[in-house]
Amino acid sequence: MAVKTDAEVIIGGKVFTLSGYESEEYLQRVASYLNNKLAEYNKLEDFTRQPPARQNILMQLNIADDYFKARKQIAIQEEELQVKEKELYDLKHELVAAQMKLENAEKSLKSVQKELDDSSRKIVRLETELADKKERNDRNERTDRNKRE
């Protein structure tokens, strides 16, 4: 179970003790955020003319607005993340399919190359046989001519 943390922070020039299960650093960041909001609004003349109760309500409204905008931004980013994850998933499947297609093409290429090599050897063998037969045939014809003469 998380340990409860107490941290003394300064908000609007006053010391407060914040307690929570977050780290002291986080509690200081929360106080810093509030101090930045106060400083931002204290620069506005219209804000400083308002009674303190109204100033507090305006600050609360502004902080709530920041919160809802942040939640909306998170929802948008989560949606974008889901889209990107789906794209990545689809691309991985396309890559696997392309790799399988490449492997099949390489196998087919090897098979065709083997057929080509076999056919080339057969052509050489047949050309050699043809040359041998022509040579024998020429010899036989010369021998026959010589016998007739």
PDB file of C-alpha atoms in Angstrom:
ATOM      1  CA  MET A   1       0.000   0.000   0.000  1.00  0.00           C
ATOM      2  CA  ALA A   2       1.244   3.508  -0.811  1.00  0.00           C
ATOM      3  CA  VAL A   3       2.587   5.714   1.949  1.00  0.00           C
ATOM      4  CA  LYS A   4       0.800   8.961   2.666  1.00  0.00           C
ATOM      5  CA  THR A   5       2.963  12.026   2.072  1.00  0.00           C
ATOM      6  CA  ASP A   6       2.721  15.400   3.785  1.00  0.00           C
ATOM      7  CA  ALA A   7       4.351  18.388   2.107  1.00  0.00           C
ATOM      8  CA  GLU A   8       4.459  22.036   3.077  1.00  0.00           C
ATOM      9  CA  VAL A   9       3.818  24.218   0.048  1.00  0.00           C
ATOM     10  CA  ILE A  10       3.333  27.915  -0.563  1.00  0.00           C
ATOM     11  CA  ILE A  11       0.246  28.921  -2.526  1.00  0.00           C
ATOM     12  CA  GLY A  12      -0.514  32.588  -3.015  1.00  0.00           C
ATOM     13  CA  GLY A  13       2.089  33.529  -0.419  1.00  0.00           C
ATOM     14  CA  LYS A  14       0.545  31.326   2.291  1.00  0.00           C
ATOM     15  CA  VAL A  15       1.947  28.073   3.669  1.00  0.00           C
ATOM     16  CA  PHE A  16      -0.273  25.006   3.362  1.00  0.00           C
ATOM     17  CA  THR A  17       0.301  21.393   4.288  1.00  0.00           C
ATOM     18  CA  LEU A  18      -0.815  19.094   1.479  1.00  0.00           C
ATOM     19  CA  SER A  19      -1.330  15.397   2.158  1.00  0.00           C
ATOM     20  CA  GLY A  20      -1.696  12.633  -0.354  1.00  0.00           C
ATOM     21  CA  TYR A  21      -0.365   9.346  -1.652  1.00  0.00           C
ATOM     22  CA  GLU A  22       1.651  11.099  -4.336  1.00  0.00           C
ATOM     23  CA  SER A  23       5.291  12.120  -3.995  1.00  0.00           C
ATOM     24  CA  GLU A  24       6.302  15.409  -2.392  1.00  0.00           C
ATOM     25  CA  GLU A  25       7.609  16.511  -5.788  1.00  0.00           C
ATOM     26  CA  TYR A  26       4.156  16.002  -7.278  1.00  0.00           C
ATOM     27  CA  LEU A  27       2.498  17.986  -4.479  1.00  0.00           C
ATOM     28  CA  GLN A  28       5.003  20.814  -5.067  1.00  0.00           C
ATOM     29  CA  ARG A  29       4.153  20.746  -8.800  1.00  0.00           C
ATOM     30  CA  VAL A  30       0.451  21.090  -7.948  1.00  0.00           C
ATOM     31  CA  ALA A  31       1.244  24.106  -5.769  1.00  0.00           C
ATOM     32  CA  SER A  32       3.426  25.541  -8.537  1.00  0.00           C
ATOM     33  CA  TYR A  33       0.583  25.132 -11.042  1.00  0.00           C
ATOM     34  CA  LEU A  34      -1.771  27.029  -8.716  1.00  0.00           C
ATOM     35  CA  ASN A  35       0.815  29.771  -8.146  1.00  0.00           C
ATOM     36  CA  ASN A  36       1.287  30.148 -11.905  1.00  0.00           C
ATOM     37  CA  LYS A  37      -2.483  30.463 -12.375  1.00  0.00           C
ATOM     38  CA  LEU A  38      -2.664  33.064  -9.593  1.00  0.00           C
ATOM     39  CA  ALA A  39       0.213  35.025 -11.122  1.00  0.00           C
ATOM     40  CA  GLU A  40      -1.410  34.836 -14.561  1.00  0.00           C
ATOM     41  CA  TYR A  41      -4.721  36.150 -13.266  1.00  0.00           C
ATOM     42  CA  ASN A  42      -3.221  38.757 -10.956  1.00  0.00           C
ATOM     43  CA  LYS A  43      -1.771  40.410 -14.072  1.00  0.00           C
ATOM     44  CA  LEU A  44      -5.331  41.007 -15.328  1.00  0.00           C
ATOM     45  CA  GLU A  45      -6.798  44.251 -14.072  1.00  0.00           C
ATOM     46  CA  ASP A  46     -10.389  43.005 -14.363  1.00  0.00           C
ATOM     47  CA  PHE A  47      -9.558  39.987 -12.210  1.00  0.00           C
ATOM     48  CA  THR A  48      -7.889  41.963  -9.431  1.00  0.00           C
ATOM     49  CA  ARG A  49     -10.920  44.262  -9.161  1.00  0.00           C
ATOM     50  CA  GLN A  50     -13.201  41.323  -8.395  1.00  0.00           C
ATOM     51  CA  PRO A  51     -14.034  40.380  -4.815  1.00  0.00           C
ATOM     52  CA  PRO A  52     -11.957  37.449  -3.452  1.00  0.00           C
ATOM     53  CA  ALA A  53     -14.918  35.038  -3.603  1.00  0.00           C
ATOM     54  CA  ARG A  54     -15.406  35.779  -7.309  1.00  0.00           C
ATOM     55  CA  GLN A  55     -11.662  35.516  -7.919  1.00  0.00           C
ATOM     56  CA  ASN A  56     -11.736  32.041  -6.360  1.00  0.00           C
ATOM     57  CA  ILE A  57     -14.689  30.991  -8.535  1.00  0.00           C
ATOM     58  CA  LEU A  58     -12.958  32.327 -11.667  1.00  0.00           C
ATOM     59  CA  MET A  59      -9.795  30.401 -10.740  1.00  0.00           C
ATOM     60  CA  GLN A  60     -11.808  27.241 -10.124  1.00  0.00           C
ATOM     61  CA  LEU A  61     -13.595  27.651 -13.454  1.00  0.00           C
ATOM     62  CA  ASN A  62     -10.284  28.155 -15.234  1.00  0.00           C
ATOM     63  CA  ILE A  63      -8.725  25.115 -13.575  1.00  0.00           C
ATOM     64  CA  ALA A  64     -11.800  23.021 -14.410  1.00  0.00           C
ATOM     65  CA  ASP A  65     -11.551  24.273 -18.002  1.00  0.00           C
ATOM     66  CA  ASP A  66      -7.874  23.227 -18.127  1.00  0.00           C
ATOM     67  CA  TYR A  67      -8.834  19.831 -16.718  1.00  0.00           C
ATOM     68  CA  PHE A  68     -11.568  19.185 -19.295  1.00  0.00           C
ATOM     69  CA  LYS A  69      -9.349  20.386 -22.140  1.00  0.00           C
ATOM     70  CA  ALA A  70      -6.599  18.053 -20.937  1.00  0.00           C
ATOM     71  CA  ARG A  71      -9.048  15.128 -20.753  1.00  0.00           C
ATOM     72  CA  LYS A  72     -10.285  15.912 -24.264  1.00  0.00           C
ATOM     73  CA  GLN A  73      -6.695  16.059 -25.513  1.00  0.00           C
ATOM     74  CA  ILE A  74      -5.954  12.730 -23.839  1.00  0.00           C
ATOM     75  CA  ALA A  75      -9.037  11.186 -25.478  1.00  0.00           C
ATOM     76  CA  ILE A  76      -7.921  12.514 -28.877  1.00  0.00           C
ATOM     77  CA  GLN A  77      -4.405  11.184 -28.367  1.00  0.00           C
ATOM     78  CA  GLU A  78      -5.707   7.800 -27.213  1.00  0.00           C
ATOM     79  CA  GLU A  79      -7.869   7.633 -30.323  1.00  0.00           C
ATOM     80  CA  GLU A  80      -4.883   8.586 -32.493  1.00  0.00           C
ATOM     81  CA  LEU A  81      -2.821   5.961 -30.689  1.00  0.00           C
ATOM     82  CA  GLN A  82      -5.427   3.294 -31.447  1.00  0.00           C
ATOM     83  CA  VAL A  83      -5.431   4.328 -35.112  1.00  0.00           C
ATOM     84  CA  LYS A  84      -1.621   4.197 -35.200  1.00  0.00           C
ATOM     85  CA  GLU A  85      -1.592   0.815 -33.447  1.00  0.00           C
ATOM     86  CA  LYS A  86      -4.069  -0.537 -36.013  1.00  0.00           C
ATOM     87  CA  GLU A  87      -1.942   0.890 -38.841  1.00  0.00           C
ATOM     88  CA  LEU A  88       1.136  -0.727 -37.300  1.00  0.00           C
ATOM     89  CA  TYR A  89      -0.718  -4.036 -36.922  1.00  0.00           C
ATOM     90  CA  ASP A  90      -1.856  -3.868 -40.561  1.00  0.00           C
ATOM     91  CA  LEU A  91       1.645  -2.946 -41.746  1.00  0.00           C
ATOM     92  CA  LYS A  92       3.149  -5.849 -39.817  1.00  0.00           C
ATOM     93  CA  HIS A  93       0.675  -8.209 -41.477  1.00  0.00           C
ATOM     94  CA  GLU A  94       1.454  -6.703 -44.875  1.00  0.00           C
ATOM     95  CA  LEU A  95       5.157  -7.169 -44.154  1.00  0.00           C
ATOM     96  CA  VAL A  96       4.643 -10.820 -43.213  1.00  0.00           C
ATOM     97  CA  ALA A  97       2.551 -11.367 -46.351  1.00  0.00           C
ATOM     98  CA  ALA A  98       5.203  -9.647 -48.482  1.00  0.00           C
ATOM     99  CA  GLN A  99       7.952 -11.755 -46.889  1.00  0.00           C
ATOM    100  CA  MET A 100       5.979 -14.932 -47.588  1.00  0.00           C
ATOM    101  CA  LYS A 101       5.393 -13.791 -51.160  1.00  0.00           C
ATOM    102  CA  LEU A 102       9.115 -13.058 -51.516  1.00  0.00           C
ATOM    103  CA  GLU A 103      10.025 -16.487 -50.137  1.00  0.00           C
ATOM    104  CA  ASN A 104       7.618 -18.128 -52.597  1.00  0.00           C
ATOM    105  CA  ALA A 105       9.037 -16.056 -55.445  1.00  0.00           C
ATOM    106  CA  GLU A 106      12.579 -17.041 -54.436  1.00  0.00           C
ATOM    107  CA  LYS A 107      11.572 -20.725 -54.347  1.00  0.00           C
ATOM    108  CA  SER A 108       9.913 -20.346 -57.730  1.00  0.00           C
ATOM    109  CA  LEU A 109      12.990 -18.569 -59.081  1.00  0.00           C
ATOM    110  CA  LYS A 110      15.239 -21.390 -57.834  1.00  0.00           C
ATOM    111  CA  SER A 111      12.937 -23.932 -59.450  1.00  0.00           C
ATOM    112  CA  VAL A 112      12.899 -22.060 -62.763  1.00  0.00           C
ATOM    113  CA  GLN A 113      16.683 -21.551 -62.549  1.00  0.00           C
ATOM    114  CA  LYS A 114      17.126 -25.297 -62.009  1.00  0.00           C
ATOM    115  CA  GLU A 115      14.880 -26.005 -65.012  1.00  0.00           C
ATOM    116  CA  LEU A 116      16.904 -23.516 -67.062  1.00  0.00           C
ATOM    117  CA  ASP A 117      20.176 -25.125 -65.985  1.00  0.00           C
ATOM    118  CA  ASP A 118      18.791 -28.591 -66.772  1.00  0.00           C
ATOM    119  CA  SER A 119      17.536 -27.376 -70.153  1.00  0.00           C
ATOM    120  CA  SER A 120      20.887 -25.712 -70.898  1.00  0.00           C
ATOM    121  CA  ARG A 121      22.719 -28.964 -70.108  1.00  0.00           C
ATOM    122  CA  LYS A 122      20.232 -30.873 -72.259  1.00  0.00           C
ATOM    123  CA  ILE A 123      20.781 -28.421 -75.140  1.00  0.00           C
ATOM    124  CA  VAL A 124      24.558 -28.826 -74.843  1.00  0.00           C
ATOM    125  CA  ARG A 125      24.178 -32.620 -74.718  1.00  0.00           C
ATOM    126  CA  LEU A 126      21.817 -32.647 -77.703  1.00  0.00           C
ATOM    127  CA  GLU A 127      24.039 -30.275 -79.696  1.00  0.00           C
ATOM    128  CA  THR A 128      27.009 -32.517 -78.929  1.00  0.00           C
ATOM    129  CA  GLU A 129      25.030 -35.599 -79.983  1.00  0.00           C
ATOM    130  CA  LEU A 130      23.910 -33.800 -83.132  1.00  0.00           C
ATOM    131  CA  ALA A 131      27.473 -32.780 -83.960  1.00  0.00           C
ATOM    132  CA  ASP A 132      28.658 -36.349 -83.331  1.00  0.00           C
ATOM    133  CA  LYS A 133      25.902 -37.770 -85.542  1.00  0.00           C
ATOM    134  CA  LYS A 134      26.670 -35.245 -88.285  1.00  0.00           C
ATOM    135  CA  GLU A 135      30.329 -36.147 -88.090  1.00  0.00           C
ATOM    136  CA  ARG A 136      29.520 -39.877 -88.247  1.00  0.00           C
ATOM    137  CA  ASN A 137      27.090 -39.251 -91.060  1.00  0.00           C
ATOM    138  CA  ASP A 138      29.712 -37.238 -92.973  1.00  0.00           C
ATOM    139  CA  ARG A 139      32.277 -40.012 -92.419  1.00  0.00           C
ATOM    140  CA  ASN A 140      29.801 -42.637 -93.560  1.00  0.00           C
ATOM    141  CA  GLU A 141      28.976 -40.611 -96.665  1.00  0.00           C
ATOM    142  CA  ARG A 142      32.679 -40.195 -97.490  1.00  0.00           C
ATOM    143  CA  THR A 143      33.260 -43.861 -96.905  1.00  0.00           C
ATOM    144  CA  ASP A 144      30.311 -44.711 -99.169  1.00  0.00           C
ATOM    145  CA  ARG A 145      31.617 -42.340-101.866  1.00  0.00           C
ATOM    146  CA  ASN A 146      35.067 -43.779-101.603  1.00  0.00           C
ATOM    147  CA  LYS A 147      33.624 -47.284-101.974  1.00  0.00           C
ATOM    148  CA  ARG A 148      31.684 -46.263-105.036  1.00  0.00           C
ATOM    149  CA  GLU A 149      34.668 -44.711-106.649  1.00  0.00           C
TER     150      GLU A 149
END
